[in-house]
XYZ file of C-alpha atoms in Angstrom:
255
model
C -0.077 -0.101 -0.326
C 2.534 2.737 0.503
C 5.130 3.915 -2.266
C 4.046 6.866 -4.572
C 5.361 6.068 -8.010
C 4.658 9.648 -8.973
C 7.764 11.830 -8.290
C 10.286 13.240 -10.731
C 12.549 11.020 -10.180
C 10.892 7.760 -10.403
C 11.885 5.528 -13.979
C 9.867 4.632 -16.392
C 8.550 1.442 -15.447
C 7.841 2.559 -12.035
C 5.902 5.327 -13.484
C 4.030 3.111 -15.772
C 3.086 0.145 -12.677
C 1.826 3.910 -11.033
C -0.988 4.401 -13.448
C -1.557 1.092 -13.799
C -2.146 0.224 -10.472
C -3.901 3.823 -9.812
C -6.722 3.108 -12.213
C -7.400 -0.863 -10.661
C -5.690 -2.739 -13.537
C -3.020 -4.073 -10.599
C -2.810 -7.624 -12.619
C -1.087 -5.467 -15.870
C 0.675 -3.379 -13.505
C 2.668 -6.783 -11.857
C 3.202 -8.025 -15.189
C 5.086 -5.388 -16.521
C 7.895 -6.676 -13.369
C 11.048 -8.610 -13.830
C 9.834 -11.711 -11.352
C 14.397 -11.928 -10.779
C 14.771 -9.935 -8.469
C 14.048 -9.936 -4.478
C 12.526 -6.356 -4.603
C 10.678 -6.988 -7.768
C 8.889 -10.107 -6.165
C 7.993 -8.093 -2.858
C 6.628 -5.151 -5.919
C 5.026 -7.879 -7.697
C 3.473 -8.860 -4.140
C 2.131 -6.244 -3.062
C -0.178 -4.707 -6.151
C -2.087 -8.329 -6.699
C -2.534 -8.195 -2.651
C -3.894 -5.335 -2.904
C -6.427 -6.221 -5.493
C -7.396 -9.069 -3.180
C -7.855 -5.595 -0.683
C -10.123 -4.076 -3.520
C -12.351 -7.139 -5.536
C -12.078 -9.730 -3.358
C -10.632 -12.537 -5.697
C -7.345 -13.515 -7.523
C -6.184 -15.094 -3.841
C -4.300 -17.936 -6.070
C -1.907 -15.039 -7.718
C -1.277 -13.480 -5.008
C 0.036 -16.505 -3.148
C 2.168 -17.815 -6.029
C 3.564 -14.222 -5.754
C 4.134 -14.682 -2.276
C 5.837 -17.850 -2.598
C 8.183 -16.094 -5.537
C 8.936 -13.249 -2.760
C 9.913 -15.242 -0.160
C 11.884 -17.385 -1.879
C 13.979 -14.459 -2.886
C 14.706 -13.140 0.200
C 18.093 -13.454 1.483
C 18.780 -10.826 3.815
C 16.693 -10.068 6.647
C 15.482 -6.522 4.705
C 14.136 -9.024 2.621
C 12.815 -11.462 4.545
C 11.114 -8.647 7.176
C 9.183 -7.200 3.831
C 8.282 -10.443 2.963
C 6.571 -11.654 6.255
C 5.508 -8.131 6.068
C 3.539 -9.298 3.027
C 2.300 -12.603 4.245
C 0.724 -10.579 6.825
C -1.742 -8.826 4.946
C -3.236 -11.512 2.874
C -4.293 -13.625 5.831
C -5.321 -10.490 6.925
C -7.472 -9.290 4.003
C -8.688 -12.932 3.485
C -10.192 -12.579 7.433
C -11.404 -9.035 7.081
C -13.747 -9.866 4.252
C -14.821 -13.379 5.340
C -13.423 -15.636 3.146
C -11.464 -17.831 5.876
C -10.409 -17.087 9.407
C -6.358 -16.185 8.843
C -5.691 -13.744 11.895
C -3.292 -16.045 13.462
C -1.380 -16.439 10.351
C -1.406 -12.736 10.129
C -0.204 -11.827 13.552
C 2.473 -14.461 13.320
C 3.614 -13.366 9.870
C 3.927 -9.003 11.419
C 5.528 -10.706 14.715
C 8.023 -12.574 12.625
C 8.455 -9.474 10.291
C 8.562 -7.185 13.874
C 11.577 -8.778 14.473
C 13.951 -8.601 11.142
C 12.444 -4.726 10.276
C 14.144 -2.133 13.280
C 12.183 0.695 14.361
C 12.997 4.002 11.891
C 13.664 1.274 8.883
C 12.288 1.953 5.300
C 9.677 -1.059 5.346
C 8.382 -0.237 9.449
C 6.055 2.621 9.022
C 3.822 0.287 6.091
C 4.422 -2.800 9.137
C 2.901 -0.114 11.876
C 0.147 0.305 9.879
C -0.779 -3.071 8.898
C -0.283 -4.108 12.954
C -2.843 -1.122 13.297
C -5.583 -2.855 10.988
C -5.199 -5.888 12.789
C -6.131 -3.847 15.808
C -8.662 -2.409 14.901
C -10.150 -4.430 12.470
C -9.048 -7.856 14.337
C -8.555 -7.423 18.129
C -11.116 -4.449 18.035
C -8.938 -2.432 19.980
C -8.811 0.913 18.834
C -6.105 2.316 21.006
C -3.465 -0.117 19.797
C -4.945 0.395 16.801
C -4.674 4.628 17.531
C -0.742 3.752 18.608
C 0.513 1.735 15.772
C -1.328 4.872 13.291
C 0.473 7.218 15.079
C 3.690 5.000 15.014
C 2.990 4.547 10.662
C 2.455 8.277 10.068
C 5.485 9.676 12.432
C 6.918 7.192 9.242
C 6.196 7.703 6.596
C 6.122 11.947 6.822
C 10.313 10.606 8.242
C 10.248 8.652 4.737
C 8.236 10.657 2.751
C 5.624 8.426 1.558
C 2.334 10.266 0.353
C 0.324 7.772 -0.581
C 1.780 5.837 3.424
C 0.262 9.026 4.342
C -3.416 8.889 2.669
C -3.753 5.922 4.873
C -2.570 6.355 7.981
C -5.080 9.875 7.917
C -8.113 8.244 6.800
C -8.121 5.663 9.741
C -6.671 8.571 12.251
C -9.930 9.996 11.008
C -12.185 7.296 11.431
C -10.885 6.571 15.101
C -11.778 9.787 15.639
C -14.973 9.698 14.433
C -16.132 6.532 16.163
C -15.212 8.962 19.111
C -17.454 11.381 18.179
C -13.723 13.871 17.448
C -15.789 15.478 14.109
C -13.396 18.161 13.712
C -10.843 16.042 14.288
C -12.223 13.111 11.746
C -13.044 16.104 9.334
C -9.037 17.654 8.578
C -7.746 13.734 8.496
C -10.106 12.095 6.318
C -10.139 16.175 3.382
C -5.937 15.330 4.173
C -6.441 12.409 3.016
C -8.316 13.050 -0.303
C -6.387 15.564 -0.818
C -2.857 13.281 -0.759
C -4.534 10.850 -2.870
C -5.876 13.251 -5.591
C -2.600 15.244 -6.005
C -1.058 11.091 -6.316
C -4.003 10.674 -8.889
C -4.722 7.592 -6.794
C -7.832 7.253 -8.665
C -9.392 3.272 -7.186
C -8.127 5.220 -3.919
C -10.344 7.743 -3.964
C -13.939 7.338 -4.065
C -13.669 5.915 -0.520
C -12.190 8.295 0.904
C -14.908 10.927 -0.494
C -17.101 8.691 0.562
C -15.486 8.503 4.442
C -15.221 12.314 4.303
C -18.666 12.406 3.416
C -20.143 10.722 6.531
C -17.990 13.597 8.425
C -19.707 16.093 6.841
C -23.235 17.680 6.838
C -26.042 18.067 4.184
C -25.874 19.091 1.478
C -21.713 18.228 0.932
C -22.510 15.157 2.646
C -24.931 14.270 -0.183
C -22.312 15.914 -2.945
C -19.123 14.469 -1.955
C -21.216 10.346 -1.823
C -22.535 11.139 -5.353
C -18.975 11.546 -6.121
C -17.742 8.531 -4.849
C -20.425 6.910 -6.792
C -19.416 7.933 -9.923
C -16.086 7.071 -9.472
C -16.957 4.003 -8.066
C -19.114 3.039 -11.228
C -16.133 4.334 -13.430
C -13.935 2.070 -12.235
C -16.894 -0.792 -12.190
C -17.435 -1.443 -8.586
C -13.969 -1.262 -7.289
C -13.568 -1.092 -4.557
C -15.771 -3.828 -4.256
C -16.759 -3.183 -0.458
C -17.331 0.331 -1.375
C -21.257 -0.685 -2.548
C -21.894 -1.423 1.405
C -21.074 1.855 2.049
C -22.506 3.675 -0.589
C -25.952 1.632 -0.325
C -26.058 2.906 3.629
C -24.212 6.090 4.541
C -23.882 6.191 8.427
C -20.346 6.600 9.760
C -18.189 2.860 9.892
C -14.474 1.629 9.753
C -12.144 2.990 6.594
C -11.177 -0.246 4.905
C -8.753 1.281 2.339
């Protein structure tokens, strides 16, 4: 879920991958990457796992990519990143009710935490994913908030704006459930701003819908209708957004 793909220094391949990813073409983006380096294998895995999160399909392809990434990991950093990726499909499968893999997710992220030191580039994404487990599987908002704040600080330190859009969004979701409306509005607005600036189209509709949950009328209806327009434009992706748009009530941020 991290990596911006749009900075001036990006090479043409990464720019092309980002454009496909941001428009919900994860398989096409993954197919562009070479399969002979640990970094590329991890990136392919991340793309295909993200497809599972947004579409609730493609599980076998994601698992195949993950096994390849794990086989190519040799350093602690690479093994830690692979373990972090191992935890994500387990979390997503549990979240979507495909199969309860919560213990696998916790174990994988625990291994990643032992291999990725605090302050390392990959630690922010790991902290964010540990926050997801705390929020949505353990139902511990306090632990989730602490993990999201660590991830937010790490994303800021390593200039990862896309990850920042996720941390803003999930911190805002916790604030909304606690009745902190101004804090929620600010966080959701920041998440939306970043995603629009990056051109992360597939993540823009969820950001619009979440901001709508924190706004009053008529702004809420305007935001929700814009989210529906983008949702239809992308062919009904992310799939879980249909439920949120059909029932315009505050809820947990999913992505």
